[in-house]
Amino acid sequence: MIASLPPTSLCALLLASTVSAVAVPAFSGSQHAQVPIKSQDHSQGYSFDPLLHLPGTSPYFDAVGFGLEHKAPEGCNVTAASYLVRHGAIYANDKEYEEYIKPFLWKLENHREGWSGPLSFMAKWQSPIEDDKLEELTPSGAIDAAKVGKHLLERYEDLVPNTKRILADKKSRTYDTAKNFITAWPHNDTVEIVRVTKNKSGAMEELIPHKSCDAFSKEPGAEQQATFINMYGASVSTRLAPYMPFQLTPKDVVGLQQLCGYESAIKGERSEICAVFTDAEWMAYEYAWDLKYAYMVGPMNPLSPYLGFPWLHAQSKIFQSINENGKPGGSWPEDQRFFLSFTHREVPPFVATALGLFNSSSNAREQFPADHINWTRAWHMADLIPFLGHVGMEKMTCERGAVSGDGPGEFIRFIANTAPRPIPDCQTGPGASCPLGDFEHLIGKGAKKHRDFHKVCDKNKENKRKRD
Ligand SMILES: *[C@@H]1O[C@H](CO)[C@@H](O)[C@H](O)[C@H]1NC(C)=O
Ligand SMILES: *[C@@H]1O[C@H](CO)[C@@H](O)[C@H](O)[C@H]1NC(C)=O
Ligand SMILES: *[C@@H]1O[C@H](CO)[C@@H](O)[C@H](O)[C@H]1NC(C)=O
Ligand SMILES: *[C@@H]1O[C@H](CO)[C@@H](O)[C@H](O)[C@H]1NC(C)=O
Ligand SMILES: *[C@@H]1O[C@H](CO)[C@@H](O)[C@H](O)[C@H]1NC(C)=O
C-alpha cells in the first residue's frame, strides 16, 4: 500500500508517526486510550512464528480473526451450537509423506555427515514419524483434543452437558479424536460416539461430502502448486547448499518444512527445523498450500459450495426444528443443543467457501497466481485447518435484536478456530451476526442453487474415481 503512495504522502506519513511518538510522554498519565501505557511492549515484541503459517500441518492454535468478541455479544445467549472439527494431530498424511517427506528422509539416512551452520543438528536428528502408523492420532494430538474439548465445555457450559451423541467417520483418527475430545466433559461416560458408515438420512454427505462425490479429486491445484514450489524451493535449496551434504530438491524443501509442523505436533514442542527457514521462505510455503487448497477445496473449485451445503443445510434444519418443536428432530436426543462432528481437513474449507467466510472483502474474484504470492488474499487456511481446526455455527437469542424493537431476536454466528467470522452477505446482527430469518433465506437460496449435488458429483460415471 505504502509503495503505491506518491512520495510526498509517504513523507507525511513518516512525519505523522514521528510527531505522535514525540507526543507520547506529554500525554502519559492522561486517559488516551490509543496510546499504549507501555508503548514498548507493543512495538518491540514482534516475532514471526512459522507454526502459525502451516496450512494443514500445524498443532492447533486459536485464530486471531477480526477481533470480534468470542463470548456472545452483550444481551445475547447462545442457545444452540454445532461444530465440524478436523481430527487431531497424526504422524503424517500418507500422500504428503510419500511425495515430500520420505524422499528427504531417505537421503538423510544416507548422508549423516556434512551438516553445518543452521543445519548442524541434522547430523543427529531423528524423524519422529513412525511410518507404520502414519495416519493415527499421536499422543500429543490426543492431549490437544482434550484441551479443545474442555475449551468448548467452558464456552458452552449450559449446552455441552446435554450432549448425548456425537459423530465421527470410519477412520480411527476421527473416532480417537472424538474419544479424547470429551474426556474433560463431566458426563463423558454417557456420550455415544456414532461412527457414520452409511448415508442414513444423508449423514455421510454432511460429514464427508467429498467421499460421496465421484467428481471430487485431490488433483486440482497440484500443477499450480508444483510451479510455485519449483520456484521458491530452488532458491531455498541454493541458500542452504553450503550447510549440507546433498542438494535439496524443491520437494525436499517442502518435506523439511512440513517436518517443522509434524514434529511440533507429534512431540508437543517446537521442532528445531522451524528455525532453519527465513520468514519469507515460510510465507512462500504457506502460499504454496493456500494455493493448493484454493483449487482443491476452496473458491477455485466449482464443486466446493456443493460440498459445503449439505452440512450447512442439515444444521440449519436442526436449529429451525429446535425453534419450532423445541426438539432438534431426526434421531437426535430431544434435549441436545450442542452438536459435534469429527471429519477431515477438506470439509471446514467447503463450508467456509459456501458462505464466503474466507473471501476477500472486495467483490473482486479470488485470485491465486502461481508465479507470485498474493499477499492480500483472505484465504488463509492456516487459520482454519490446523489439527483440530473447526468451523462452528451458533444460534443466539438477543434482547435488542428484533428489527421492530419489540422483543428478542434470533441470530446465527460462525466461528473458525474460536474466532467469530462474519458471513460477507449477512452481518447486520449483534457482533456482526446474521438474523436467523435472513440466514434461513441465504441457506435456502444456496441449498436450492446447490441442490444438484448428484448432477455435479456423479457426472464422470465412466472414469469414476475410486472413493477412498
Ligand atoms: C471421564 O471423566 C472422569 C472425571 O473427569 C475422568 O477421570 C475419566 O478419565 C474420563 N473418562 C473418559 C473415558 O473420558
Ligand atoms: C445420501 O442421503 C441423502 C438423503 O437421504 C440423499 O439425498 C443422497 O442422495 C444420498 N447420497 C448418496 C451419495 O448416496
Ligand atoms: C467468494 O468468492 C468466490 C470466488 O471469487 C465467489 O465465486 C463467491 O461468490 C464468493 N462468495 C461469497 C459468499 O461472496
Ligand atoms: C489477490 O487476491 C485478491 C482477491 O482474492 C484479488 O482481488 C487481487 O487482485 C489478487 N492480487 C494479486 C496480486 O494477485
Ligand atoms: C440470557 O440468559 C440469562 C441467564 O439465564 C437471562 O437472564 C437472560 O434473560 C437471557 N437473555 C435472553 C436475551 O434470552
Coordinates of C-alpha atoms and ligand atoms in Angstrom, one line a residue:
M1 CA 0.0 0.0 0.0
I2 CA 2.7 2.4 1.0
A3 CA 4.6 1.7 -2.2
S4 CA 1.8 3.0 -4.3
L5 CA 1.5 6.3 -2.5
P6 CA 3.2 9.4 -4.0
P7 CA 6.5 10.2 -2.3
T8 CA 5.1 13.3 -0.6
S9 CA 2.3 11.4 1.2
L10 CA 4.8 8.8 2.3
C11 CA 6.8 11.7 3.8
A12 CA 3.7 13.0 5.5
L13 CA 3.0 9.5 6.9
L14 CA 6.5 9.3 8.4
L15 CA 6.2 12.8 9.8
A16 CA 2.9 12.0 11.4
S17 CA 4.3 8.9 13.1
T18 CA 7.3 10.8 14.3
V19 CA 5.2 13.6 15.8
S20 CA 2.9 11.1 17.6
A21 CA 5.9 9.3 19.0
V22 CA 7.3 12.5 20.3
A23 CA 3.9 13.4 21.7
V24 CA 3.6 10.3 23.9
P25 CA 5.4 11.5 27.0
A26 CA 3.3 14.6 27.1
F27 CA 0.2 12.6 27.3
S28 CA 1.3 10.0 29.8
G29 CA -0.9 10.0 32.8
S30 CA -3.9 11.2 30.9
Q31 CA -6.6 8.9 29.6
H32 CA -5.7 8.5 25.9
A33 CA -6.9 5.0 25.0
Q34 CA -5.0 4.9 21.8
V35 CA -1.6 5.3 23.4
P36 CA -0.3 2.1 24.9
I37 CA 0.6 2.6 28.6
K38 CA 3.9 0.8 28.0
S39 CA 4.3 1.5 24.3
Q40 CA 7.5 -0.6 24.1
D41 CA 5.5 -3.7 24.9
H42 CA 3.7 -3.2 21.7
S43 CA 6.4 -2.0 19.5
Q44 CA 9.3 -4.3 20.3
G45 CA 7.7 -7.7 20.7
Y46 CA 7.2 -8.7 17.1
S47 CA 8.5 -12.1 16.3
F48 CA 7.5 -14.4 13.4
D49 CA 6.1 -17.8 14.3
P50 CA 6.1 -20.3 11.5
L51 CA 3.7 -22.6 13.3
L52 CA 1.0 -20.0 12.5
H53 CA 1.7 -20.3 8.8
L54 CA 1.4 -24.0 8.1
P55 CA -1.9 -24.7 6.4
G56 CA -3.0 -28.3 7.3
T57 CA 0.1 -29.4 9.3
S58 CA 0.3 -27.3 12.5
P59 CA -0.7 -28.0 16.0
Y60 CA -4.0 -26.3 17.0
F61 CA -4.0 -22.6 17.8
D62 CA -6.8 -20.1 18.2
A63 CA -7.2 -17.9 15.2
V64 CA -7.0 -14.1 15.6
G65 CA -9.9 -13.5 13.4
F66 CA -11.2 -9.9 13.2
G67 CA -11.3 -9.0 16.8
L68 CA -15.0 -9.8 17.4
E69 CA -15.7 -10.9 20.9
H70 CA -15.6 -14.6 21.3
K71 CA -18.2 -14.6 24.0
A72 CA -21.8 -14.0 22.9
P73 CA -22.3 -10.2 22.3
E74 CA -23.8 -8.4 25.2
G75 CA -27.5 -9.1 25.6
C76 CA -27.2 -12.4 23.7
N77 CA -27.2 -16.0 24.8
V78 CA -26.1 -18.9 22.7
T79 CA -29.0 -21.4 22.6
A80 CA -27.6 -24.0 20.3
A81 CA -24.3 -24.7 18.5
S82 CA -22.9 -27.1 16.0
Y83 CA -19.2 -27.8 15.3
L84 CA -17.4 -29.6 12.5
V85 CA -13.9 -30.4 13.7
R86 CA -10.9 -31.8 11.9
H87 CA -9.2 -34.7 13.7
G88 CA -6.2 -34.1 15.9
A89 CA -2.5 -34.4 15.0
I90 CA -1.5 -37.5 13.1
Y91 CA 2.1 -38.7 12.3
A92 CA 1.8 -37.7 8.7
N93 CA -0.6 -37.6 5.8
D94 CA 0.1 -40.6 3.6
K95 CA 0.3 -38.7 0.4
E96 CA 2.4 -35.9 1.7
Y97 CA 4.7 -38.4 3.4
E98 CA 5.3 -40.3 0.1
E99 CA 5.7 -37.2 -2.0
Y100 CA 7.7 -34.8 0.1
I101 CA 8.9 -36.2 3.4
K102 CA 10.1 -39.8 2.7
P103 CA 12.4 -38.9 -0.2
F104 CA 14.1 -36.4 2.0
L105 CA 14.4 -38.8 4.9
W106 CA 15.9 -41.5 2.7
K107 CA 18.6 -39.1 1.5
L108 CA 19.2 -38.0 5.1
E109 CA 19.8 -41.7 6.2
N110 CA 22.5 -41.9 3.5
H111 CA 24.1 -38.7 4.4
R112 CA 24.6 -38.4 8.1
E113 CA 27.8 -36.3 7.8
G114 CA 28.5 -32.9 6.3
W115 CA 25.8 -30.9 8.1
S116 CA 26.9 -27.5 9.5
G117 CA 25.7 -24.0 10.4
P118 CA 22.0 -23.7 10.9
L119 CA 21.6 -27.4 9.9
S120 CA 24.3 -28.9 12.1
F121 CA 21.6 -30.6 14.3
M122 CA 20.6 -32.7 11.3
A123 CA 23.6 -34.9 11.8
K124 CA 21.8 -36.4 14.8
W125 CA 18.2 -35.6 14.1
Q126 CA 15.8 -38.5 14.1
S127 CA 12.4 -38.4 12.3
P128 CA 9.6 -38.5 14.8
I129 CA 7.3 -40.1 12.2
E130 CA 6.5 -43.8 12.9
D131 CA 5.7 -44.9 9.4
D132 CA 3.7 -48.0 10.5
K133 CA 1.1 -45.7 12.0
L134 CA 1.2 -42.7 9.7
E135 CA -2.4 -41.6 9.9
E136 CA -3.1 -42.4 13.5
L137 CA -3.7 -39.8 16.2
T138 CA -0.5 -39.0 18.1
P139 CA -0.3 -38.8 21.9
S140 CA 0.1 -35.1 21.9
G141 CA -2.8 -34.9 19.4
A142 CA -4.9 -36.7 21.9
I143 CA -3.9 -34.2 24.7
D144 CA -4.7 -31.3 22.4
A145 CA -8.1 -32.8 21.6
A146 CA -9.0 -32.9 25.3
K147 CA -7.9 -29.3 25.6
V148 CA -10.1 -28.1 22.8
G149 CA -13.0 -30.2 24.1
K150 CA -12.5 -28.5 27.5
H151 CA -12.5 -25.1 25.9
L152 CA -15.9 -25.8 24.2
L153 CA -17.3 -27.1 27.5
E154 CA -16.3 -23.8 29.1
R155 CA -17.6 -21.8 26.2
Y156 CA -21.0 -23.6 26.2
E157 CA -21.3 -24.7 29.8
D158 CA -25.1 -24.8 29.6
L159 CA -25.2 -26.7 26.3
V160 CA -22.4 -29.2 26.4
P161 CA -23.7 -31.3 29.4
N162 CA -26.8 -32.2 27.4
T163 CA -24.8 -33.6 24.5
K164 CA -25.5 -37.3 24.3
R165 CA -24.4 -38.1 20.8
I166 CA -21.5 -37.0 18.6
L167 CA -20.4 -38.2 15.2
A168 CA -17.1 -39.5 13.7
D169 CA -16.4 -41.3 10.5
K170 CA -15.0 -44.8 9.9
K171 CA -11.3 -43.7 10.2
S172 CA -9.7 -44.3 13.5
R173 CA -8.2 -40.8 13.7
T174 CA -11.6 -39.2 13.8
Y175 CA -13.0 -41.7 16.3
D176 CA -9.9 -41.5 18.6
T177 CA -10.1 -37.7 18.4
A178 CA -13.7 -37.8 19.5
K179 CA -13.0 -40.1 22.4
N180 CA -10.2 -37.8 23.7
F181 CA -12.2 -34.6 23.0
I182 CA -14.8 -35.5 25.6
T183 CA -12.6 -36.6 28.4
A184 CA -13.0 -33.3 30.2
W185 CA -16.7 -33.3 30.0
P186 CA -18.4 -34.2 33.3
H187 CA -20.8 -36.7 31.6
N188 CA -18.1 -38.3 29.4
D189 CA -19.3 -41.8 30.2
T190 CA -22.8 -41.2 28.8
V191 CA -21.7 -39.7 25.4
E192 CA -22.3 -42.0 22.5
I193 CA -19.8 -41.7 19.6
V194 CA -21.5 -42.7 16.5
R195 CA -19.4 -43.8 13.5
V196 CA -21.1 -42.7 10.3
T197 CA -20.5 -45.5 7.8
K198 CA -23.8 -45.3 5.9
N199 CA -25.5 -42.4 4.3
K200 CA -28.5 -42.7 6.5
S201 CA -30.6 -39.6 6.1
G202 CA -27.7 -38.0 4.2
A203 CA -25.3 -38.3 7.2
M204 CA -22.3 -39.2 5.1
E205 CA -22.9 -36.4 2.6
E206 CA -22.8 -33.9 5.5
L207 CA -19.8 -35.3 7.3
I208 CA -17.5 -36.4 4.4
P209 CA -19.2 -34.9 1.3
H210 CA -16.1 -35.3 -0.8
K211 CA -16.2 -39.0 -0.3
S212 CA -19.8 -39.1 -1.6
C213 CA -18.8 -37.2 -4.7
D214 CA -17.2 -39.1 -7.5
A215 CA -16.3 -36.0 -9.4
F216 CA -14.2 -34.7 -6.5
S217 CA -10.5 -35.4 -6.7
K218 CA -7.5 -34.1 -4.8
E219 CA -5.7 -33.3 -8.1
P220 CA -6.9 -29.7 -8.7
G221 CA -4.2 -27.2 -7.8
A222 CA -1.3 -29.8 -8.0
E223 CA 0.1 -28.2 -11.1
Q224 CA -0.1 -24.6 -9.9
Q225 CA 1.4 -25.7 -6.6
A226 CA 4.2 -27.5 -8.3
T227 CA 5.0 -24.4 -10.4
F228 CA 5.2 -22.3 -7.3
I229 CA 7.2 -24.8 -5.3
N230 CA 9.8 -25.2 -8.0
M231 CA 10.3 -21.5 -7.9
Y232 CA 10.8 -20.8 -4.2
G233 CA 12.2 -24.3 -3.4
A234 CA 15.1 -23.8 -5.8
S235 CA 16.2 -20.6 -4.1
V236 CA 15.9 -22.1 -0.6
S237 CA 18.0 -25.1 -1.8
T238 CA 20.7 -22.7 -3.1
R239 CA 20.7 -20.8 0.2
L240 CA 21.1 -24.0 2.3
A241 CA 23.5 -25.8 0.0
P242 CA 26.7 -24.7 1.9
Y243 CA 25.5 -26.3 5.1
M244 CA 24.6 -29.8 3.8
P245 CA 25.9 -32.9 2.1
F246 CA 23.5 -33.1 -0.8
Q247 CA 21.4 -30.7 -2.8
L248 CA 17.7 -30.3 -1.7
T249 CA 15.2 -30.6 -4.5
P250 CA 12.3 -28.2 -4.3
K251 CA 10.1 -31.1 -3.0
D252 CA 12.7 -31.8 -0.3
V253 CA 12.4 -28.2 0.8
V254 CA 8.7 -28.7 1.3
G255 CA 9.2 -32.0 3.1
L256 CA 11.6 -30.4 5.5
Q257 CA 9.2 -27.5 6.1
Q258 CA 6.4 -30.0 6.7
L259 CA 8.5 -31.7 9.3
C260 CA 8.6 -28.5 11.3
G261 CA 4.8 -28.8 11.6
Y262 CA 4.6 -32.6 12.1
E263 CA 7.4 -32.8 14.5
S264 CA 6.0 -30.0 16.6
A265 CA 2.5 -31.6 16.5
I266 CA 3.8 -35.1 17.3
K267 CA 6.1 -34.1 20.2
G268 CA 4.1 -31.2 21.6
E269 CA 7.1 -28.9 21.4
R270 CA 8.6 -26.7 18.7
S271 CA 10.7 -28.6 16.2
E272 CA 14.3 -27.3 15.7
I273 CA 13.6 -27.4 11.9
C274 CA 11.3 -24.5 12.3
A275 CA 14.2 -22.1 12.8
V276 CA 16.0 -23.2 9.6
F277 CA 13.9 -21.1 7.3
T278 CA 13.5 -17.4 6.9
D279 CA 10.2 -15.6 7.4
A280 CA 9.9 -15.1 3.6
E281 CA 10.5 -18.8 3.0
W282 CA 7.7 -19.7 5.4
M283 CA 5.4 -17.2 3.7
A284 CA 6.2 -18.9 0.4
Y285 CA 5.4 -22.3 1.9
E286 CA 2.1 -21.0 3.3
Y287 CA 1.2 -19.6 -0.1
A288 CA 2.0 -22.9 -1.9
W289 CA -0.6 -24.6 0.3
D290 CA -3.2 -21.9 0.3
L291 CA -2.9 -22.0 -3.5
K292 CA -3.4 -25.8 -3.5
Y293 CA -6.3 -25.7 -1.1
A294 CA -7.9 -22.8 -3.0
Y295 CA -8.1 -25.0 -6.1
M296 CA -8.8 -28.3 -4.3
V297 CA -11.3 -27.4 -1.6
G298 CA -11.8 -23.6 -1.9
P299 CA -13.1 -20.8 -4.2
M300 CA -11.3 -22.0 -7.3
N301 CA -13.1 -25.4 -7.3
P302 CA -16.7 -25.0 -8.5
L303 CA -17.6 -28.2 -6.5
S304 CA -16.7 -26.6 -3.1
P305 CA -20.0 -24.9 -2.3
Y306 CA -21.9 -28.0 -3.4
L307 CA -19.8 -30.0 -0.9
G308 CA -20.3 -27.4 1.9
F309 CA -24.0 -27.1 1.7
P310 CA -25.2 -30.5 2.9
W311 CA -23.7 -29.8 6.4
L312 CA -25.0 -26.2 6.5
H313 CA -28.4 -27.2 5.3
A314 CA -28.7 -30.0 7.9
Q315 CA -27.6 -27.8 10.8
S316 CA -29.9 -25.1 9.7
K317 CA -32.8 -27.6 9.7
I318 CA -31.8 -28.7 13.3
F319 CA -31.7 -25.1 14.5
Q320 CA -35.1 -24.4 12.8
S321 CA -36.6 -27.5 14.3
I322 CA -35.4 -26.5 17.8
N323 CA -37.3 -23.3 17.4
E324 CA -40.5 -24.9 16.1
N325 CA -40.8 -28.0 18.2
G326 CA -38.2 -27.5 20.9
K327 CA -36.5 -30.6 19.6
P328 CA -33.7 -31.0 17.1
G329 CA -35.6 -33.6 15.1
G330 CA -34.1 -36.5 13.2
S331 CA -32.8 -39.2 15.6
W332 CA -31.1 -36.6 17.9
P333 CA -31.8 -36.8 21.6
E334 CA -34.6 -34.3 22.4
D335 CA -32.7 -32.0 24.7
Q336 CA -29.4 -32.0 22.8
R337 CA -28.4 -28.4 21.8
F338 CA -24.7 -28.9 21.1
F339 CA -23.7 -30.9 18.1
L340 CA -20.2 -32.1 17.3
S341 CA -18.9 -34.0 14.2
F342 CA -15.3 -35.1 13.5
T343 CA -14.1 -35.0 10.0
H344 CA -11.1 -34.4 7.7
R345 CA -9.3 -31.3 6.5
E346 CA -11.3 -30.9 3.3
V347 CA -14.6 -30.2 5.0
P348 CA -14.3 -27.0 7.0
P349 CA -13.0 -25.2 3.9
F350 CA -16.0 -26.4 1.9
V351 CA -18.3 -24.9 4.5
A352 CA -16.2 -21.7 4.6
T353 CA -16.3 -21.4 0.8
A354 CA -20.1 -22.0 0.6
L355 CA -20.5 -18.9 2.9
G356 CA -17.6 -16.9 1.7
L357 CA -16.1 -16.8 5.2
F358 CA -12.5 -16.5 3.8
N359 CA -13.3 -14.4 0.8
S360 CA -11.6 -11.0 0.4
S361 CA -13.7 -8.1 1.4
S362 CA -13.6 -6.7 -2.1
N363 CA -16.0 -8.0 -4.7
A364 CA -13.1 -9.0 -6.8
R365 CA -12.8 -12.6 -7.8
E366 CA -10.4 -14.5 -5.6
Q367 CA -7.1 -14.8 -7.5
F368 CA -4.3 -17.2 -6.9
P369 CA -1.4 -16.6 -9.3
A370 CA 1.2 -19.5 -9.5
D371 CA 4.2 -17.2 -10.1
H372 CA 3.9 -14.8 -7.1
I373 CA 2.4 -14.6 -3.7
N374 CA -1.0 -12.9 -3.4
W375 CA -0.3 -11.1 -0.1
T376 CA -3.7 -9.6 0.2
R377 CA -5.7 -12.8 -0.1
A378 CA -8.1 -13.5 2.7
W379 CA -7.9 -17.3 2.1
H380 CA -5.5 -18.3 4.9
M381 CA -6.0 -22.0 5.6
A382 CA -3.5 -21.9 8.5
D383 CA -6.3 -20.2 10.4
L384 CA -8.9 -22.9 9.6
I385 CA -7.3 -26.3 9.3
P386 CA -4.5 -26.9 11.8
F387 CA -5.1 -30.2 13.5
L388 CA -8.4 -29.8 15.4
G389 CA -9.3 -26.8 13.2
H390 CA -13.0 -26.2 13.2
V391 CA -15.9 -24.3 11.9
G392 CA -18.8 -23.7 14.3
M393 CA -22.3 -22.3 14.0
E394 CA -24.0 -20.7 16.9
K395 CA -27.6 -19.8 17.3
M396 CA -28.2 -16.8 19.6
T397 CA -31.1 -15.1 21.3
C398 CA -30.5 -11.4 21.8
E399 CA -32.6 -8.9 23.8
R400 CA -32.3 -6.0 21.5
G401 CA -32.2 -7.9 18.3
A402 CA -35.6 -7.6 16.8
V403 CA -35.8 -5.3 13.9
S404 CA -39.1 -3.8 15.1
G405 CA -37.6 -3.4 18.6
D406 CA -40.5 -5.3 20.2
G407 CA -38.7 -8.3 21.7
P408 CA -35.8 -10.6 21.4
G409 CA -34.4 -11.6 18.1
E410 CA -32.6 -14.7 16.9
F411 CA -29.2 -14.7 15.1
I412 CA -26.6 -17.0 13.6
R413 CA -22.9 -16.6 14.0
F414 CA -20.0 -18.6 12.5
I415 CA -16.8 -19.4 14.3
A416 CA -13.5 -20.5 12.9
N417 CA -10.9 -21.8 15.4
T418 CA -12.7 -20.0 18.2
A419 CA -12.9 -16.6 16.5
P420 CA -16.2 -15.3 15.0
R421 CA -16.1 -14.7 11.3
P422 CA -18.9 -12.7 9.7
I423 CA -20.8 -14.0 6.6
P424 CA -20.0 -11.4 4.0
D425 CA -23.6 -11.3 2.7
C426 CA -25.2 -11.2 6.2
Q427 CA -23.8 -9.3 9.1
T428 CA -26.4 -6.9 10.4
G429 CA -27.0 -8.5 13.8
P430 CA -25.2 -8.0 17.1
G431 CA -21.5 -8.8 16.9
A432 CA -21.8 -8.9 13.0
S433 CA -24.1 -12.0 13.3
C434 CA -26.8 -12.8 10.8
P435 CA -30.5 -12.5 11.6
L436 CA -32.0 -16.0 11.7
G437 CA -34.6 -15.3 9.0
D438 CA -32.0 -13.9 6.7
F439 CA -29.8 -16.8 7.3
E440 CA -32.5 -19.3 6.5
H441 CA -33.2 -17.4 3.3
L442 CA -29.5 -17.4 2.5
I443 CA -29.2 -21.1 3.2
G444 CA -32.4 -21.9 1.3
K445 CA -31.1 -20.0 -1.7
G446 CA -27.7 -21.7 -1.5
A447 CA -29.3 -25.1 -1.0
K448 CA -31.5 -24.6 -4.0
K449 CA -28.6 -23.4 -6.1
H450 CA -26.5 -26.3 -4.9
R451 CA -29.2 -29.0 -4.8
D452 CA -27.8 -30.8 -7.8
F453 CA -25.1 -32.4 -5.7
H454 CA -25.5 -35.6 -7.7
K455 CA -25.6 -33.9 -11.0
V456 CA -22.2 -32.3 -10.5
C457 CA -20.8 -35.2 -8.4
D458 CA -21.8 -38.2 -10.4
K459 CA -21.2 -36.9 -13.9
N460 CA -17.9 -38.8 -14.6
K461 CA -19.6 -42.2 -14.4
E462 CA -17.3 -43.8 -17.0
N463 CA -14.0 -42.7 -15.4
K464 CA -15.3 -42.9 -11.9
R465 CA -12.6 -42.3 -9.4
K466 CA -12.0 -44.6 -6.6
R467 CA -13.6 -43.4 -3.4
D468 CA -11.0 -43.6 -0.6
Ligands
LIG1 C1 -14.3 -39.1 32.4 O1 -14.2 -38.1 33.3 C2 -13.5 -38.5 34.5 C3 -13.6 -37.4 35.5 O2 -13.3 -36.2 35.0 C4 -12.1 -38.9 34.2 O3 -11.4 -39.3 35.3 C5 -12.2 -40.0 33.2 O4 -10.8 -40.4 32.7 C6 -13.0 -39.7 31.9 N1 -13.2 -40.9 31.1 C7 -13.2 -40.9 29.8 C8 -13.4 -42.2 29.2 O5 -13.0 -39.9 29.2
LIG2 C1 -27.4 -39.6 0.9 O1 -28.7 -39.5 1.5 C2 -29.4 -38.3 1.1 C3 -30.7 -38.2 2.0 O2 -31.3 -39.4 2.1 C4 -29.7 -38.5 -0.4 O3 -30.4 -37.3 -0.8 C5 -28.4 -38.6 -1.1 O4 -28.7 -38.8 -2.5 C6 -27.5 -39.7 -0.6 N1 -26.2 -39.6 -1.2 C7 -25.5 -40.6 -1.7 C8 -24.2 -40.4 -2.3 O5 -26.0 -41.8 -1.7
LIG3 C1 -16.4 -15.8 -2.7 O1 -15.5 -15.7 -3.8 C2 -15.8 -16.6 -4.9 C3 -14.7 -16.6 -5.9 O2 -14.4 -15.3 -6.3 C4 -17.2 -16.3 -5.5 O3 -17.5 -17.2 -6.5 C5 -18.2 -16.4 -4.4 O4 -19.5 -16.0 -4.8 C6 -17.8 -15.5 -3.2 N1 -18.7 -15.9 -2.1 C7 -19.5 -15.0 -1.4 C8 -20.4 -15.6 -0.4 O5 -19.4 -13.8 -1.7
LIG4 C1 -5.2 -11.1 -4.7 O1 -6.5 -11.7 -4.4 C2 -7.5 -10.7 -4.5 C3 -8.8 -11.4 -4.1 O2 -8.6 -12.6 -3.7 C4 -7.5 -10.1 -5.8 O3 -8.5 -9.1 -5.8 C5 -6.2 -9.5 -6.2 O4 -6.2 -9.0 -7.5 C6 -5.1 -10.5 -6.0 N1 -3.8 -9.8 -6.2 C7 -2.7 -10.4 -6.8 C8 -1.5 -9.5 -6.8 O5 -2.8 -11.5 -7.3
LIG5 C1 -29.8 -14.9 28.8 O1 -29.7 -15.7 29.9 C2 -29.8 -15.1 31.1 C3 -29.5 -16.0 32.2 O2 -30.1 -17.2 32.0 C4 -31.2 -14.5 31.2 O3 -31.4 -13.8 32.4 C5 -31.5 -13.6 30.0 O4 -32.8 -13.1 30.0 C6 -31.2 -14.3 28.7 N1 -31.3 -13.3 27.6 C7 -32.0 -13.6 26.5 C8 -32.0 -12.5 25.5 O5 -32.6 -14.6 26.4

